[in-house]
Amino acid sequence: MGGLKRKSSSSAKTLAKSKKKKGPHLPNSILKVIANQKRPLNSDEEDDDVIGSDDEHGGDLYEYEEGVPEEESRKNNRYDRHDNYDYELPEDFEDENVESEDDDDGGNTDNDEAEGDDDDDDRHTRMLQSLTGMPSAAFEGESKSKPVLFTEAYPEGEFNPTRDVLEGKNVLTEEDFLAPLEGTPGYQKTSKQIARMRKDTKHVVHAPLPKPQRERLERKAVIGLVDEEFSKWVHLVKKNREAPTVYFNQDVDLGYSTVGAIASEFQPRTEFEKKMASVLNDSEVSEAHRDDGARLLELNEVSMEDHIKDRNHIAKMRSLLFRHELKSKRIKKIKSKTYHRLKNKDLKNSSLGALMDPEMAKEEAMRQEAKRVEERMTLKHKNTGKWAKRMLSRGLNVKYDGTKAAIAEQLQMNANLSRKMNSMRDGSSSDESDDEEELNDGSDEDTPSRLIAKAKEKTLKALEDDEVPNAGLMSLPFMARAMKKKNEEANEEAKRALEEYEEWENSGGENSKKTVNVSGRRVFGATAKVEAPKESRKDSDNFYDDSDGDNDMPGIEDNNIEPVRDNASPARNTITDTEKFDDDVAGNPASKTTFDVAMFASGSWKKMTGSKNTESKKASKKTHAPIPQAQDKKGSRDEESEDSESEAEEMVDGILTSASKETFEVPSQAELINRAFAGDDVLDEFEKDKEEVLNQEVPKPEKPVLVPGWGNWTDIQRKRGISKQMVQKHEAEKKEWEQGLKTRKDARLKHVIISEKVDKKAEKLHTTTLPFPYTSKEVFEHSMRMPIGPEFNPSTIVGELNRPEVVKKTGVIIKPVKFEEVNPNDEVDDEHPRNHQKQKPKKKTSRRQGKVKSK
Amino acid sequence: MRIKTISRSVDEFTRERSQDLQRVFHNFDPSLRPMEKAVEYQRALTAAKLEKIFARPFVGAMDGHRDGISCMAKNPNYLKGIFSASMDGDIRLWDIATRRTVCQFPGHRGAVRGLTVSTDGNVLVSCGTDCNVRLWSVPRPSLEDSDLSSEKSIEPSAVYTCKNALLAVDHQFEGDLFATAGAQLDIWNHNRSQPVQSFTSGSHSVISVRFNPGEPDILATSSGDNHISIYDIRMSSAARKILMRTKTNSIAWNPMEPMNFTAANEDGNCYSFDGRKNEEAKCVHKDHVSAVMDIDFSPTGREFVTGSYDRSVRIFPYNGGHSREIYHTKRMQRVFCVKYSSDATYVISGSDDTNLRLWKAKASEQLGVILPREQKKHEYNEAVKNRYKHLPEIKRIVRHRHLPKPIYKAKAESRAMNDAKRRKDERRKAHSAPGTVVTESHRTRRIIKEVE
């Protein structure tokens, strides 16, 4: 191939011409080879064209040949593209071109023809010049462009460029234009200028880019700007999106919102309002207000007297208040309950003034008197009422405590009213009352002897007074007889009483002697009883029957006697106890030790004996001096008991030691375990449990049975037995059951129960999958953990917890977001709030930003 | 005997008025109230059921037009006013409170395709297929006007004519520029009869245009050749272009998030985009079974409403894949335009049956003055329901909606188709070499490319 190239290059241009002429006659194979060599330089599409037509091949070959030396190739190129323009100037080349391209005929005639052509052109231009009157130069181009060489199948143009153009080389340059001018007068200058221009790249105006490319670049620039515009919103948008609540129009004023605003619109209507308004809106006052306020003092002048009066009044009130406070404090300090009770009662019954005011007291007394009179007249409270009678007749007062208490209360009231009557009487009192008073007085301090004496006196008097009235009703014979009888009985009684008094006087002397010995110490609750006091009790009982209500007596008598036995009594108690016990034990001496052992085994005896011993020892110490005998006795008993105790212990020890000595052997671990869990069979239990669970979760189908009355009425039915259907059904159920058992997760795990029970009610409280925004189960569950209701949270948080995502006001236009610079420092501070004071204003600002959108 | 009594100071426990509530004290020890979760769950269930019971979204219809409603515009400065235009060239201003026409704007010959109001609420701009842009001065709302039932008619303050039919118009937020969409995108000033700027792109017409409320110089358009473009009117060319598989009928910018917008697509889905990253949608909102005709964002930016050719109106959360609510009535035909009221409480839809319909944005919301205690109760119910919304029973109740039969059937059908497709894809994936079959995500599936 290289050889061929060389050959062609070395050959003269005439040769080439001839070749070109012969182009169409060249064998196709050679043409192909040549084309192949060219192919890598060209695009595939063009190759196809090349192969397609022979004429083009000729052209290709021609171009190829000429491309070898650089200068030549350039010239050729020029020739190729621009046809005759350049080649008309140098004569040598002109002919060749015309020859080769245009005419397929012989090359010799070309020159002449060209000349002839030239002549023709000249003539034509001249003609045109003459016709139009324009300079010949105007028509030159037209005429010269005429003889165009077409080396391609199609004319060159936008859609069919030559290969060189596509390759990007062999493009026309300035030098090509300048070369023919070399030597002409302006050449130097222009070449210099061109060189300068070439160096100067600043002022070069490039050709505009194709439209789509240009638009793409433009768009890129715009995109950058728009993106920048959008990006500045990111902070604000992010803040809004992350906020738990977005507020809109919170600062919009919807009319009157405050009381002050409403009040400012107030107009006085009624007379009073007008008066008030006139005072309030008095020009003088308002002016004074508007000034420094000094004139207000003048307007508000008060006389000296008034001021003093006021002051005194206030002082007085204050001191009164102070005293009252002090008094109430003092009273409050009193702790006595009775005092307070009485005080309260007083307050309730009669006001404080009633006690102070005599008239009020009198009135009060009158009222009380009236009450008393009424009570005497009606005996209202002495079970005479309808209700009380009924209750008593039916015996309900016994049955019910409440009724009983009510009746008792009534009686008490009656008693109170009647007793008061006595006390309220005037100074002239009867003998009886005197006596009573004396008796009452004496009862506190008098000795019984004196009482007895008095009683004696009275009875004697009664005996003396046995006089029968002579006139009236009593003088009638039957009445007299009855009276006499009564008197006799009374007399007899009186005599008996006298005798008794005398007896009592004798014995009373002895008692009085004893009372003298009474020591100061009193002991209550002593359990020991002596015979002597019992006797006295008997006596005193009789005595009490006659005279009511001296409860001191028995107490005194008890006291009299007790101290005598006081010291000995505790010891005695214990002694008796121990004696008893010992006696029991001693009663069966043979069983004594066994008994002890048994007690020991139960674990309670040791303690008991121990405590007993110590107690008795203490007792013995105490009673050492007064009762030596008892101590001796006790001591011996103690020794005995101690002995027995020690014996018992030994015995127990003996048994234990002997047993362990005989059978001690180290048992194996398994044996120990076996022994430890001897009672419970775990495996069995587990199996039972599992069976139970299985039965519950996969219930075993019931066997079909003949239910009496259902399908077995006749003999035939009975003979047939259970119907086939039922049996089949049972079989199917059984199969299902077995299948169910097999498919269980724990079917093959012997020691495991895996419950497959599904709680249908709980199922609705679970989701089948994790809901979208959550990433883990824990977070999802956590989101529902704390309640948000008002019952479970204080009212201060409830609002926060329940706040919706968007808070807006209905009927207020929400404006679109407005840009506001977000301070990046703000966020940092929000993340680490140091103190509350700092945080508060920040919150405000963030809120405002939230609202800002709406402005 | 000892008697224990509770002693309370009179001052603290005396009510000022007889209507005041008695003071109640609670012990918040959790051990005293062991069943709180069960109690709250039950309350949530009750709240969900109550919500269903009280769901009465339809407030009223406004009829008066003699042809299908083609477009609407809300007055940004006046809550009660809404403008609507029909296919026969009739434009009306409605009073929402009384649901009556306040006045009419006669003039267009042919369908009105675009309506918009300036931010101050004084200028109404309309455009239509008669190649006219008409500017009207909006009558000031007054008490007397609303009382009178007479319908005034108003003359346009300016009429500008173009070469081509116009399909959409939108007004800049707080400015005096507005954009019309037709064969090209034109930017107009109120006072000039020629557009101050125009953008051409391709041979297809622009079918919708929407200005960004947060960034007043940025607008988005959609064109008939399935492109969505973002323009900055200070620049000479489009900023971004997204080529999708189907046409986008309408676009809405999120008023609270100026970089985000949602496109209502012909394929029945809405696509939320971030204006900075367009190669994939941020969220695909599916539920409509037919083309989505119009979309409007709630002023809170948390929801948007869509009207569809399937005769239903839906409300979507801005970041949720499925709708929160569907509104439909027996007589409502194809919905061509929807608007969210400026206080985010109502939704207005205009449909082919010549009626405007007013809906509540929250179907079970209690309207009117609500006492603070009532408000608290509502809030608590909402919070509890929201807390347990994932549990099956509550989920079922809250999600349940009655659908018209055609929608229900279409939904079932599309579901079956999607399932089949998914199954097929899965099998294809399973039976081919790993990595050779790539399933495209929903967010990129319908987007062909972002034009460089």
PDB file of N, CA, C and O in Angstrom, chain A residues 38 100 231 286 309 326 343 413-414 421 502 557 559 607 632 671 683 685 695 712 725 733 787 799 807 839:
ATOM      1  N   LYS A  38      -8.274   4.964   3.210  1.00  0.00           N
ATOM      2  CA  LYS A  38      -8.804   6.262   3.640  1.00  0.00           C
ATOM      3  C   LYS A  38      -9.809   6.154   4.780  1.00  0.00           C
ATOM      4  O   LYS A  38     -10.027   7.084   5.524  1.00  0.00           O
ATOM      5  N   SER A 100      -9.218  18.406 -15.815  1.00  0.00           N
ATOM      6  CA  SER A 100      -9.474  17.194 -15.031  1.00  0.00           C
ATOM      7  C   SER A 100     -10.943  17.065 -14.603  1.00  0.00           C
ATOM      8  O   SER A 100     -11.543  16.013 -14.672  1.00  0.00           O
ATOM      9  N   SER A 231     -32.900  27.981  47.826  1.00  0.00           N
ATOM     10  CA  SER A 231     -32.140  27.439  48.947  1.00  0.00           C
ATOM     11  C   SER A 231     -32.182  28.335  50.169  1.00  0.00           C
ATOM     12  O   SER A 231     -32.026  27.871  51.292  1.00  0.00           O
ATOM     13  N   SER A 286     -59.276  66.448  86.265  1.00  0.00           N
ATOM     14  CA  SER A 286     -58.508  65.833  85.179  1.00  0.00           C
ATOM     15  C   SER A 286     -57.287  66.688  84.849  1.00  0.00           C
ATOM     16  O   SER A 286     -56.206  66.171  84.570  1.00  0.00           O
ATOM     17  N   LYS A 309     -60.492  63.648 114.498  1.00  0.00           N
ATOM     18  CA  LYS A 309     -61.620  62.765 114.828  1.00  0.00           C
ATOM     19  C   LYS A 309     -61.433  61.382 114.195  1.00  0.00           C
ATOM     20  O   LYS A 309     -61.563  60.342 114.843  1.00  0.00           O
ATOM     21  N   LEU A 326     -56.312  39.619 121.876  1.00  0.00           N
ATOM     22  CA  LEU A 326     -55.597  39.072 123.026  1.00  0.00           C
ATOM     23  C   LEU A 326     -56.475  38.101 123.794  1.00  0.00           C
ATOM     24  O   LEU A 326     -56.060  37.005 124.167  1.00  0.00           O
ATOM     25  N   LYS A 343     -68.346  26.551 128.001  1.00  0.00           N
ATOM     26  CA  LYS A 343     -68.411  27.845 127.331  1.00  0.00           C
ATOM     27  C   LYS A 343     -69.335  27.794 126.124  1.00  0.00           C
ATOM     28  O   LYS A 343     -70.195  28.663 125.933  1.00  0.00           O
ATOM     29  N   MET A 413     -84.758  14.082 131.646  1.00  0.00           N
ATOM     30  CA  MET A 413     -85.244  15.442 131.462  1.00  0.00           C
ATOM     31  C   MET A 413     -86.253  15.797 132.550  1.00  0.00           C
ATOM     32  O   MET A 413     -86.196  16.878 133.163  1.00  0.00           O
ATOM     33  N   ASN A 414     -87.111  14.831 132.769  1.00  0.00           N
ATOM     34  CA  ASN A 414     -88.122  15.007 133.809  1.00  0.00           C
ATOM     35  C   ASN A 414     -87.476  15.249 135.160  1.00  0.00           C
ATOM     36  O   ASN A 414     -87.833  16.176 135.893  1.00  0.00           O
ATOM     37  N   MET A 421     -86.577  22.618 140.132  1.00  0.00           N
ATOM     38  CA  MET A 421     -87.686  23.250 140.827  1.00  0.00           C
ATOM     39  C   MET A 421     -87.354  23.407 142.310  1.00  0.00           C
ATOM     40  O   MET A 421     -87.569  24.458 142.898  1.00  0.00           O
ATOM     41  N   GLU A 502     -78.578  -0.685 166.239  1.00  0.00           N
ATOM     42  CA  GLU A 502     -77.791  -0.890 167.464  1.00  0.00           C
ATOM     43  C   GLU A 502     -76.665  -1.895 167.227  1.00  0.00           C
ATOM     44  O   GLU A 502     -75.532  -1.691 167.633  1.00  0.00           O
ATOM     45  N   GLU A 557     -62.973  -0.121 152.168  1.00  0.00           N
ATOM     46  CA  GLU A 557     -62.798  -1.376 152.884  1.00  0.00           C
ATOM     47  C   GLU A 557     -61.788  -2.285 152.201  1.00  0.00           C
ATOM     48  O   GLU A 557     -60.949  -2.904 152.842  1.00  0.00           O
ATOM     49  N   ASN A 559     -59.378  -1.358 150.407  1.00  0.00           N
ATOM     50  CA  ASN A 559     -58.062  -0.806 150.677  1.00  0.00           C
ATOM     51  C   ASN A 559     -57.570  -1.191 152.055  1.00  0.00           C
ATOM     52  O   ASN A 559     -56.396  -1.467 152.264  1.00  0.00           O
ATOM     53  N   LYS A 607     -38.449 -23.334 126.724  1.00  0.00           N
ATOM     54  CA  LYS A 607     -38.731 -21.923 126.965  1.00  0.00           C
ATOM     55  C   LYS A 607     -39.605 -21.779 128.193  1.00  0.00           C
ATOM     56  O   LYS A 607     -39.338 -20.966 129.071  1.00  0.00           O
ATOM     57  N   ASP A 632     -37.779 -22.687 151.010  1.00  0.00           N
ATOM     58  CA  ASP A 632     -37.149 -24.009 151.096  1.00  0.00           C
ATOM     59  C   ASP A 632     -37.820 -24.978 150.134  1.00  0.00           C
ATOM     60  O   ASP A 632     -37.180 -25.657 149.338  1.00  0.00           O
ATOM     61  N   GLU A 671     -28.363 -39.547  94.578  1.00  0.00           N
ATOM     62  CA  GLU A 671     -29.195 -40.078  95.668  1.00  0.00           C
ATOM     63  C   GLU A 671     -29.781 -38.936  96.489  1.00  0.00           C
ATOM     64  O   GLU A 671     -30.950 -38.933  96.849  1.00  0.00           O
ATOM     65  N   LEU A 683     -41.598 -34.776  85.903  1.00  0.00           N
ATOM     66  CA  LEU A 683     -41.858 -35.191  84.522  1.00  0.00           C
ATOM     67  C   LEU A 683     -43.334 -35.469  84.286  1.00  0.00           C
ATOM     68  O   LEU A 683     -43.922 -34.999  83.313  1.00  0.00           O
ATOM     69  N   GLU A 685     -45.828 -34.488  86.001  1.00  0.00           N
ATOM     70  CA  GLU A 685     -46.638 -33.271  86.100  1.00  0.00           C
ATOM     71  C   GLU A 685     -46.594 -32.480  84.813  1.00  0.00           C
ATOM     72  O   GLU A 685     -47.608 -31.981  84.311  1.00  0.00           O
ATOM     73  N   ASN A 695     -55.130 -30.100  74.950  1.00  0.00           N
ATOM     74  CA  ASN A 695     -56.580 -30.306  74.925  1.00  0.00           C
ATOM     75  C   ASN A 695     -57.332 -28.987  74.803  1.00  0.00           C
ATOM     76  O   ASN A 695     -58.376 -28.903  74.179  1.00  0.00           O
ATOM     77  N   ASN A 712     -83.198 -42.840  67.975  1.00  0.00           N
ATOM     78  CA  ASN A 712     -83.274 -44.247  68.384  1.00  0.00           C
ATOM     79  C   ASN A 712     -84.653 -44.597  68.940  1.00  0.00           C
ATOM     80  O   ASN A 712     -84.779 -45.182  69.991  1.00  0.00           O
ATOM     81  N   GLN A 725     -73.023 -41.098  58.758  1.00  0.00           N
ATOM     82  CA  GLN A 725     -72.635 -39.686  58.641  1.00  0.00           C
ATOM     83  C   GLN A 725     -71.866 -39.218  59.874  1.00  0.00           C
ATOM     84  O   GLN A 725     -70.815 -38.594  59.769  1.00  0.00           O
ATOM     85  N   GLU A 733     -63.047 -35.251  61.842  1.00  0.00           N
ATOM     86  CA  GLU A 733     -62.640 -34.386  62.952  1.00  0.00           C
ATOM     87  C   GLU A 733     -61.379 -34.906  63.624  1.00  0.00           C
ATOM     88  O   GLU A 733     -60.475 -34.155  63.999  1.00  0.00           O
ATOM     89  N   PRO A 787     -50.436   8.352  78.800  1.00  0.00           N
ATOM     90  CA  PRO A 787     -51.759   8.867  78.419  1.00  0.00           C
ATOM     91  C   PRO A 787     -51.717  10.379  78.235  1.00  0.00           C
ATOM     92  O   PRO A 787     -50.844  11.056  78.776  1.00  0.00           O
ATOM     93  N   GLY A 799     -53.066  20.835  77.528  1.00  0.00           N
ATOM     94  CA  GLY A 799     -53.157  21.630  76.313  1.00  0.00           C
ATOM     95  C   GLY A 799     -52.009  21.355  75.371  1.00  0.00           C
ATOM     96  O   GLY A 799     -52.180  21.179  74.173  1.00  0.00           O
ATOM     97  N   VAL A 807     -52.652  25.324  64.100  1.00  0.00           N
ATOM     98  CA  VAL A 807     -53.587  26.155  64.861  1.00  0.00           C
ATOM     99  C   VAL A 807     -53.890  27.390  64.033  1.00  0.00           C
ATOM    100  O   VAL A 807     -52.999  28.163  63.719  1.00  0.00           O
ATOM    101  N   GLN A 839     -33.712  31.607  77.321  1.00  0.00           N
ATOM    102  CA  GLN A 839     -34.500  30.796  76.391  1.00  0.00           C
ATOM    103  C   GLN A 839     -35.822  31.452  76.038  1.00  0.00           C
ATOM    104  O   GLN A 839     -36.312  31.295  74.937  1.00  0.00           O
TER     105      GLN A 839
END
